[in-house]
mmCIF file of C-alpha atoms in Angstrom:
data_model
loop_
_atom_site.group_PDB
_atom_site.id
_atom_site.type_symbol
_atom_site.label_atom_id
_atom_site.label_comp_id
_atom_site.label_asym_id
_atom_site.label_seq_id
_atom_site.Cartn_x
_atom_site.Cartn_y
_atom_site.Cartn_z
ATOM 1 C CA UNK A 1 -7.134 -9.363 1.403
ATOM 2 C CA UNK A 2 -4.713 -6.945 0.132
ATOM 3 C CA UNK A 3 -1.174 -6.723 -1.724
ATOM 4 C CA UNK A 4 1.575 -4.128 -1.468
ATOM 5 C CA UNK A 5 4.776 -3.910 -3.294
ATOM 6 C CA UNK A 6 7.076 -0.444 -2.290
ATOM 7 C CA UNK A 7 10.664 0.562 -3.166
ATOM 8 C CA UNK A 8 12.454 3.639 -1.151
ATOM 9 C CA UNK A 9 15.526 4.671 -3.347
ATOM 10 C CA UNK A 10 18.336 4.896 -0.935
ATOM 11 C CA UNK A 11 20.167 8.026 -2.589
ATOM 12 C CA UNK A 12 22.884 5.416 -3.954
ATOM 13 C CA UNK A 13 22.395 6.469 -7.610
ATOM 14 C CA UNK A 14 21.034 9.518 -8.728
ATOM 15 C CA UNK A 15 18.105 10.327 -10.793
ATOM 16 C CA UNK A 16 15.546 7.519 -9.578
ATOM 17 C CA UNK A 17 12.493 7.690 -8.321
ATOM 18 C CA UNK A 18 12.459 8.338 -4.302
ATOM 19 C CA UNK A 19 9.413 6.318 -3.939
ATOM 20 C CA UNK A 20 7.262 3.535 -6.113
ATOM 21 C CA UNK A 21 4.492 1.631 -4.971
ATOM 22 C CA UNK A 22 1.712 -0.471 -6.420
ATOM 23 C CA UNK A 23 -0.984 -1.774 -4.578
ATOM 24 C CA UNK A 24 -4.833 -3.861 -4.852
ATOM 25 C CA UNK A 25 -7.222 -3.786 -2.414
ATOM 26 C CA UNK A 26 -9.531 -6.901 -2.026
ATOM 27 C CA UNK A 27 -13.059 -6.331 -1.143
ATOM 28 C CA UNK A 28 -16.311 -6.996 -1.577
ATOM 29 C CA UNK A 29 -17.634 -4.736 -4.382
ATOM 30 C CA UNK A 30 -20.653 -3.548 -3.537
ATOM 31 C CA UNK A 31 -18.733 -2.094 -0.267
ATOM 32 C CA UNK A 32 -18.797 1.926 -0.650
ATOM 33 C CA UNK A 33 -16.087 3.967 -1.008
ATOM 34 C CA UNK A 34 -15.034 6.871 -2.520
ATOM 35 C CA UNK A 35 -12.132 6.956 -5.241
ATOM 36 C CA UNK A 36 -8.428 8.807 -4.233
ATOM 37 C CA UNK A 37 -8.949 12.272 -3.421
ATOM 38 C CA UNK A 38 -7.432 15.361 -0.917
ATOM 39 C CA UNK A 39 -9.369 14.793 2.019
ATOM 40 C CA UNK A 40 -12.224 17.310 2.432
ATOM 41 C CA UNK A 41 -11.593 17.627 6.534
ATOM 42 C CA UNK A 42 -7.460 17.957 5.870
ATOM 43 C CA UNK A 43 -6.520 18.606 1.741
ATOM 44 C CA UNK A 44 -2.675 17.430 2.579
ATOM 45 C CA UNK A 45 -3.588 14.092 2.356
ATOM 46 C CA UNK A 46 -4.745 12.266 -0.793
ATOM 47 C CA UNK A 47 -6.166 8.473 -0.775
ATOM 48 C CA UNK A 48 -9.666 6.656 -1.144
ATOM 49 C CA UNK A 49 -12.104 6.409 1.966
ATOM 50 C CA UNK A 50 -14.451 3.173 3.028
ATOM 51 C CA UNK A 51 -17.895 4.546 3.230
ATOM 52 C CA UNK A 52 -19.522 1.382 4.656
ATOM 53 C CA UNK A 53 -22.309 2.696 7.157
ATOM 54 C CA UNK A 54 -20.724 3.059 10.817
ATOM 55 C CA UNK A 55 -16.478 2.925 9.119
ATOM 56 C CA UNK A 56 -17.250 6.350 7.287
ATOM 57 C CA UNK A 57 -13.517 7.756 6.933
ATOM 58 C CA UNK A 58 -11.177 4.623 6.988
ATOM 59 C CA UNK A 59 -9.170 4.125 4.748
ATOM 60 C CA UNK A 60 -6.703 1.326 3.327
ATOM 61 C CA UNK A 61 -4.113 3.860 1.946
ATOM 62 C CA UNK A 62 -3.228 7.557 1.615
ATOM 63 C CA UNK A 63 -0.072 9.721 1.548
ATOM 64 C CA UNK A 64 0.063 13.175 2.614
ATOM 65 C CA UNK A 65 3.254 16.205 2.946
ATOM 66 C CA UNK A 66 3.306 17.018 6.768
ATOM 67 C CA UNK A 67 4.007 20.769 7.318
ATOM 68 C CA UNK A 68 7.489 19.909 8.683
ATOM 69 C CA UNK A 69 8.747 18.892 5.632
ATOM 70 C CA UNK A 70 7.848 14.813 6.062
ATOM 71 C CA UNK A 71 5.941 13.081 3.371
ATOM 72 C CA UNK A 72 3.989 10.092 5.284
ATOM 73 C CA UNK A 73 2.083 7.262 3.523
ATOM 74 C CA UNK A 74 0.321 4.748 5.403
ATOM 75 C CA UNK A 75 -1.091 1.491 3.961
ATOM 76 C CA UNK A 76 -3.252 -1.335 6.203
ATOM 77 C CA UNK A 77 -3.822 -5.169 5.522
ATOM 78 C CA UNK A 78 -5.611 -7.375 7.617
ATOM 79 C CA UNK A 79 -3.858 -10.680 8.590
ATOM 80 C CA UNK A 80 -5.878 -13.615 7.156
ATOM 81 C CA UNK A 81 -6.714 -16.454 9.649
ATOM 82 C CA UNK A 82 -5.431 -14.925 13.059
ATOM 83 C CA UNK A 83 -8.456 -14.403 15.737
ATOM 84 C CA UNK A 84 -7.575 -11.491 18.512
ATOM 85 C CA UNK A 85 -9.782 -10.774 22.361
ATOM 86 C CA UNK A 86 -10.857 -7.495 22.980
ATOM 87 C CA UNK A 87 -11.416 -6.049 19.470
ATOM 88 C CA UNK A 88 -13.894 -3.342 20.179
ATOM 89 C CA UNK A 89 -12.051 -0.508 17.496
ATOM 90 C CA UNK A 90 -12.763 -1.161 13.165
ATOM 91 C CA UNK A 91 -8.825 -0.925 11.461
ATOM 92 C CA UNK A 92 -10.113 2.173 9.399
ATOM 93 C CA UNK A 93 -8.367 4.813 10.956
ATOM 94 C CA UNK A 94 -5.212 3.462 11.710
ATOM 95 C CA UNK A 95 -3.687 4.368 8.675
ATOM 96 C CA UNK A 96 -5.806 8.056 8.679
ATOM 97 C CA UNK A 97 -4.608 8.623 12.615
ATOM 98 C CA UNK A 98 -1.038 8.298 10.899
ATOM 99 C CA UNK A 99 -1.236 10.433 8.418
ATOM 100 C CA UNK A 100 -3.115 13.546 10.165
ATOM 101 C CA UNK A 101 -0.918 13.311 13.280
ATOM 102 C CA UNK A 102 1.931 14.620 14.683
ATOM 103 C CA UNK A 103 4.100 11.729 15.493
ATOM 104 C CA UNK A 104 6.522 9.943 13.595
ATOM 105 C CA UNK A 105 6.022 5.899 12.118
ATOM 106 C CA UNK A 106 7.978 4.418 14.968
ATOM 107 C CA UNK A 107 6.249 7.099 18.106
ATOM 108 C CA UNK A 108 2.704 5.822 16.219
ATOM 109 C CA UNK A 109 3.401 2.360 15.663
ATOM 110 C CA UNK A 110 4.802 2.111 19.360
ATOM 111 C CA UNK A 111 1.524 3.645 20.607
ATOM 112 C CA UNK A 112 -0.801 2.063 17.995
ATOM 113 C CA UNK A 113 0.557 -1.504 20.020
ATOM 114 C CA UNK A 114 -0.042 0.050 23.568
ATOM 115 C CA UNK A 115 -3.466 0.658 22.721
ATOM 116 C CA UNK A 116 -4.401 -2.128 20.870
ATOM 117 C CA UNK A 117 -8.027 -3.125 20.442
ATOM 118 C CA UNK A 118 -7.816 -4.397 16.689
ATOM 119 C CA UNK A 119 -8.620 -6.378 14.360
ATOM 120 C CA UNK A 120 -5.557 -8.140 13.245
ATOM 121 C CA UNK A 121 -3.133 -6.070 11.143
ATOM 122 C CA UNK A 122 -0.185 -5.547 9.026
ATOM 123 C CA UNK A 123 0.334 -1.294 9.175
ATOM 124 C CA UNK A 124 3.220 -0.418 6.496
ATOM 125 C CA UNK A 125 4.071 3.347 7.495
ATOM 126 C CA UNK A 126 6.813 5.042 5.236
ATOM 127 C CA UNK A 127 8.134 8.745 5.790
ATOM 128 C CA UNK A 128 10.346 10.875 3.712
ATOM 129 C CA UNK A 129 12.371 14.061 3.973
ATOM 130 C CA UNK A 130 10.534 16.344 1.793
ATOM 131 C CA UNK A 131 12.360 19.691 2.546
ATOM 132 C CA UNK A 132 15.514 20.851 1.096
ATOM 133 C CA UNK A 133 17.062 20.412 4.379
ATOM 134 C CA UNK A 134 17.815 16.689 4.009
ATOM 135 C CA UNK A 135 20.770 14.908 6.276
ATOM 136 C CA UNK A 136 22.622 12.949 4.459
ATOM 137 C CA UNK A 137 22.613 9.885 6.029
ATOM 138 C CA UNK A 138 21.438 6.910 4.217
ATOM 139 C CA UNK A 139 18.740 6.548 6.159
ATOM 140 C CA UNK A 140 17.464 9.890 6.351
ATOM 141 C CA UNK A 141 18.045 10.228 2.192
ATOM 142 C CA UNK A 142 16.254 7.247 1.520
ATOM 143 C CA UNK A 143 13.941 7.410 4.024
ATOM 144 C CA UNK A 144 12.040 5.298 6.523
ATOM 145 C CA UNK A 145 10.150 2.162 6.388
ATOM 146 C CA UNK A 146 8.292 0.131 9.243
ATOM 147 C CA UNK A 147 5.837 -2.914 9.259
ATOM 148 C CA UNK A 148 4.085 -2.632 12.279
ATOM 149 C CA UNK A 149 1.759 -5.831 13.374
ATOM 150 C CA UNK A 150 -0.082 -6.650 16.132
ATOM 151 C CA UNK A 151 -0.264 -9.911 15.125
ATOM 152 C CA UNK A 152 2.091 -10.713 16.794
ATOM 153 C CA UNK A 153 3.234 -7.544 18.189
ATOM 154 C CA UNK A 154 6.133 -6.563 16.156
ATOM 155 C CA UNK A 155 7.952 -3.202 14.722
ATOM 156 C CA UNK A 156 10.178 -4.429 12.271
ATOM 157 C CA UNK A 157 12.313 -1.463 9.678
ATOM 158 C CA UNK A 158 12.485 -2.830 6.527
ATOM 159 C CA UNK A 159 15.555 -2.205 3.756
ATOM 160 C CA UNK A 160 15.524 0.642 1.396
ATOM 161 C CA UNK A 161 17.267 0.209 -2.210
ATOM 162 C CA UNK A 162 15.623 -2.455 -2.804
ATOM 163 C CA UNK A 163 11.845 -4.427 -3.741
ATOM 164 C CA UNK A 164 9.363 -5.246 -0.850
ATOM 165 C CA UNK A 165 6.378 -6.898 -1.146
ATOM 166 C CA UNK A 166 3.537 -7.197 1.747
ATOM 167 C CA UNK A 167 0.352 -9.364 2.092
ATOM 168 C CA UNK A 168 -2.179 -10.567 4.468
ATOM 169 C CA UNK A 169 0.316 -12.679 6.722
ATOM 170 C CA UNK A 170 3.100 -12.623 8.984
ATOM 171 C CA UNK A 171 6.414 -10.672 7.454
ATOM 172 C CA UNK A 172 8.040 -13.963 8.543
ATOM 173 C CA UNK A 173 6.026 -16.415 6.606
ATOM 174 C CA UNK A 174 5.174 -14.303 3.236
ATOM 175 C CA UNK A 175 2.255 -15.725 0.991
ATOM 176 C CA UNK A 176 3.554 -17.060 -2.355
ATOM 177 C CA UNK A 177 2.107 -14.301 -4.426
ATOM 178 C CA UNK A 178 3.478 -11.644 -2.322
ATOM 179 C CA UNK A 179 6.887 -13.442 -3.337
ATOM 180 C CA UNK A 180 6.696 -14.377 -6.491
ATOM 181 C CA UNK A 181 4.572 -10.550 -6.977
ATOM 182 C CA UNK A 182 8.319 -8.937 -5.009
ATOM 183 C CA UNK A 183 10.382 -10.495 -8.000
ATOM 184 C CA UNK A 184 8.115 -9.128 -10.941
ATOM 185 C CA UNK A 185 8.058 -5.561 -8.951
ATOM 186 C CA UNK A 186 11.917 -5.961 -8.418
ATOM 187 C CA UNK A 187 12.626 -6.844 -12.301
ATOM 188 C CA UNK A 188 10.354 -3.452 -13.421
ATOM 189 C CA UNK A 189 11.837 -1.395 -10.896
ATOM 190 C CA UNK A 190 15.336 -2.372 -11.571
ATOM 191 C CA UNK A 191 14.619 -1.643 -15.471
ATOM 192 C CA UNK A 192 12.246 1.131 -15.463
ATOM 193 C CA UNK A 193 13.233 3.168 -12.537
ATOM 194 C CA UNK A 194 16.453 5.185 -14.047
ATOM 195 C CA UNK A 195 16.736 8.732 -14.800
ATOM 196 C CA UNK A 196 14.525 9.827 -18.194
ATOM 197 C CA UNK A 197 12.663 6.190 -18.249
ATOM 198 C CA UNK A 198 9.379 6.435 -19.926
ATOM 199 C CA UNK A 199 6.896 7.049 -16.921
ATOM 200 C CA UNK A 200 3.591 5.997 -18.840
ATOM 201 C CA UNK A 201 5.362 2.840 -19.764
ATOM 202 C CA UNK A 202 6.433 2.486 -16.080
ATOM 203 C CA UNK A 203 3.298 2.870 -14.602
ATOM 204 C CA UNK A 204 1.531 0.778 -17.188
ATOM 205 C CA UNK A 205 3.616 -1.996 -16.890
ATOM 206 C CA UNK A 206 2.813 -1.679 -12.959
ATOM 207 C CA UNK A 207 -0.762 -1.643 -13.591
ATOM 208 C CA UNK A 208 0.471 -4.684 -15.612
ATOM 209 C CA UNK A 209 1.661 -6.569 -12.793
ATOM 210 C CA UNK A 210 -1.495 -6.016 -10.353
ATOM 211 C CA UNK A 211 -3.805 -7.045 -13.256
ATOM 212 C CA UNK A 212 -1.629 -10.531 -12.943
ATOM 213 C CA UNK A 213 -4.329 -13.478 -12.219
ATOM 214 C CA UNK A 214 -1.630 -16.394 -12.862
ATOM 215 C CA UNK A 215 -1.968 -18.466 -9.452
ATOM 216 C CA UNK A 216 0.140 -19.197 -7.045
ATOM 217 C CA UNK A 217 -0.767 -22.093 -5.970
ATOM 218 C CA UNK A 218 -0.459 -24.325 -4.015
ATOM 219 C CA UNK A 219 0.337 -22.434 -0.939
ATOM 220 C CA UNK A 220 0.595 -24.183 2.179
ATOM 221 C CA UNK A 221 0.270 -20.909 4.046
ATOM 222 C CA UNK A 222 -1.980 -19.427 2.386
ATOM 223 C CA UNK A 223 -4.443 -22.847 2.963
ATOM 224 C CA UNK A 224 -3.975 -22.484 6.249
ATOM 225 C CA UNK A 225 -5.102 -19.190 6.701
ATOM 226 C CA UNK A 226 -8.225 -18.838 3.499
ATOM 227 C CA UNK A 227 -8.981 -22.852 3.958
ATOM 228 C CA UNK A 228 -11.078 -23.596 1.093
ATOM 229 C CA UNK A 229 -10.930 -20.053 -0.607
ATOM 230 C CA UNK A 230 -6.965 -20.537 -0.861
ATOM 231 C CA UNK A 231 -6.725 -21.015 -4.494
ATOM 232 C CA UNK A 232 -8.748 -17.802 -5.441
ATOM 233 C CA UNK A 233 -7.008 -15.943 -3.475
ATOM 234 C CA UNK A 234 -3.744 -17.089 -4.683
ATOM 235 C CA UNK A 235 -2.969 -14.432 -7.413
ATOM 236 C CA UNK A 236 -1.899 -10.432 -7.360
ATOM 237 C CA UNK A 237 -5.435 -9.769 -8.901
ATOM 238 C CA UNK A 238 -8.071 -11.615 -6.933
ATOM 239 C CA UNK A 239 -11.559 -12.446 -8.110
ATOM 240 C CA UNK A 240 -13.424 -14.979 -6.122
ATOM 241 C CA UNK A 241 -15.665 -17.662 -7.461
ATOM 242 C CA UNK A 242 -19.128 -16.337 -7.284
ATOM 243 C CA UNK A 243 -18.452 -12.751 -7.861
ATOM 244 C CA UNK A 244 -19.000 -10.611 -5.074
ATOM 245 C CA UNK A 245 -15.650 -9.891 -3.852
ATOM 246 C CA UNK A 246 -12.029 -9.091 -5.230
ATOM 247 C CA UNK A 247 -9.235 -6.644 -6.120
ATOM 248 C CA UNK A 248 -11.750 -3.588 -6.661
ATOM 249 C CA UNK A 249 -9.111 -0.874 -6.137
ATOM 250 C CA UNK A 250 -5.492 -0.717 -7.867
ATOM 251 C CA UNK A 251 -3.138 2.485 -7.334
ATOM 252 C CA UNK A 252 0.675 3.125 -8.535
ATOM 253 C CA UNK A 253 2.332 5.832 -6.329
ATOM 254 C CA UNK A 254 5.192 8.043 -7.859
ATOM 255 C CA UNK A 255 7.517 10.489 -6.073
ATOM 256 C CA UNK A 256 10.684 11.460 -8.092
ATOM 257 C CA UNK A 257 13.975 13.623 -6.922
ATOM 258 C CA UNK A 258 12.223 16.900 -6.862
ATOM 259 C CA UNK A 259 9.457 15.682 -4.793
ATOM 260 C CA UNK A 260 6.878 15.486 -7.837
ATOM 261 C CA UNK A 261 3.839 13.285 -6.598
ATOM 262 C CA UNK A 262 1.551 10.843 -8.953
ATOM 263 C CA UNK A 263 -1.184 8.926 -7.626
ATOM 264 C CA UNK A 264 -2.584 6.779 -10.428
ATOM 265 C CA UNK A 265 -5.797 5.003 -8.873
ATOM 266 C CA UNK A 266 -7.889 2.303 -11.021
ATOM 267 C CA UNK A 267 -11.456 1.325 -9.112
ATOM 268 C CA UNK A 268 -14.069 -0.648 -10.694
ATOM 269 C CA UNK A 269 -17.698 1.472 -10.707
ATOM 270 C CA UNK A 270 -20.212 -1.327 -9.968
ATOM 271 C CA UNK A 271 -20.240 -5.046 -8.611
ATOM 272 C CA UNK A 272 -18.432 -6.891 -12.015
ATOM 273 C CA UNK A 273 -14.807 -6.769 -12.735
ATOM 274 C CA UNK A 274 -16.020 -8.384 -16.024
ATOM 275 C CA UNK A 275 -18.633 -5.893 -16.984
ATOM 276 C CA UNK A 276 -18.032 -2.693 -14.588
ATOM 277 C CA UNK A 277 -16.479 0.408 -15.654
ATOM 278 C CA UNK A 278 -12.937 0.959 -14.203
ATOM 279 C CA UNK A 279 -12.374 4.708 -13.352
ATOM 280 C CA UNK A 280 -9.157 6.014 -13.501
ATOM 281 C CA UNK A 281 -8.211 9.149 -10.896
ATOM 282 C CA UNK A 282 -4.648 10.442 -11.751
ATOM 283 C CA UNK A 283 -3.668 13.308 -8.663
ATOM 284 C CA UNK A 284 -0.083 14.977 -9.189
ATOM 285 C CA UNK A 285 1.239 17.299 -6.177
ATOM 286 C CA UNK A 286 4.161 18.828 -5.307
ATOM 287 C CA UNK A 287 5.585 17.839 -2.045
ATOM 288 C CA UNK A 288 7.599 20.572 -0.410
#
């Protein structure tokens, strides 16, 4: 499982951050990876990369600046509980495809559906104009954001100017922690994100809020989906009984009016959340 919370200013006020995400990924720890980094094969794009024997190269979230003045970010969940025919592809690259291609979130999303042989999914794409050539419609200023699902089938554009918050179920039937995680994100975005905020307090108190292990439970959907393994999996920061899996990865995103990039990654360096060492990668990177 996996959370996502993103907010794409919509121009209305200026000053704010363009872009501000935090996210965990939920895995099983002892699964490799390698921590946020420019891609050796393609240095545009930064993220992490699952290094599990045969999914070398996935990955569960990366942005990148596409030479025609587009920043892209891509982030995958899997949908908890749904069962899909015909799976013969891993969900690795989907969100890699995205960012080293040439089409835009809806041409890929449309064609990521007309192919489909996955897993099931939740694919968040989000692009923005990163040149100094920006139309000024809203949409274009703010930018663009799609959930994409193949479970079912569905391209949906979600609201800038304003908190969203993504899990490991349908967009129409949101786990509780994904909503009750959407109003914490909304209150520190609303109060943080104004021109000259602190930005280590904003990012800490981010980092604050995927830390969270309060549970939200019960959750009728969520039982439905995890069954027994509902109530661990019921807060922002997961940690399942026994151990071996969890949120191992947490990242806060920053892009702010000029196009100034930080990618603030936190992964845990061995198999205990309790005892591990948590790394911390910070990338900055001028989009252009």
């Amino acid at each position: 499982m996996c959370i996502l919370f993103v907010y794409v200013d919509d121009g209305s006020v200026p000053g704010r951050y363009r872009l501000v995400l935090a996210s965990n990924r939920d895995e099983f720890y002892a699964r490799p990876a390698k921590s946020a980094a420019p891609w050796e094969e393609n240095a545009r794009v930064i993220g992490g990369r699952d290094m599990e024997p045969g999914r070398e190269g996935g990955t569960w979230l990366a942005i990148g600046n596409h030479p025609e003045g587009r920043i892209k970010l891509g982030a995958l969940l899997n949908v908890t509980g749904e069962s899909k025919a015909n799976v013969s592809n891993g969900r690795g690259p989907i969100v890699a495809n995205f960012l080293t291609g040439e089409l835009t979130g809806r041409a890929y999303s449309e064609q990521l559906l007309a192919e489909d042989n996955f897993g099931a999914f939740n694919f968040v794409s989000i692009e923005l104009v990163a040149n100094g050539e920006r139309e000024q419609s809203q949409t274009t200023k703010g930018g663009t954001i799609l959930h994409t699902s193949n479970a079912p089938h569905s391209i949906d554009t979600c609201k800038t100017g304003q908190a969203l918050g993504f899990g490991n179920s349908t967009l129409d039937k949101p786990l509780q922690k994904v909503c009750r995680g959407r109003e914490q994100f909304a209150e520190i975005v609303a109060r943080r994100n104004v021109p000259f905020a602190d930005r280590e307090a904003f990012v800490d108190e981010l980092m604050g809020l995927l830390k969270n292990d309060v549970r939200h439970f019960p959750d009728a959907e969520l039982t439905r989906r995890a069954g027994q393994h509902a109530e661990f999996l019921s807060s922002v920061n997961v940690r399942m009984a026994g151990g071996s899996y969890g949120s191992r990865t947490r990242t806060v995103i920053l892009i702010d009016q000029s196009n100034h990039m930080e990618f603030i990654e936190e992964t845990l360096i061995g198999t205990d959340p309790e005892t591990g060492q948590w790394e911390r990668t910070r990338i900055e990177r001028e989009f252009s």
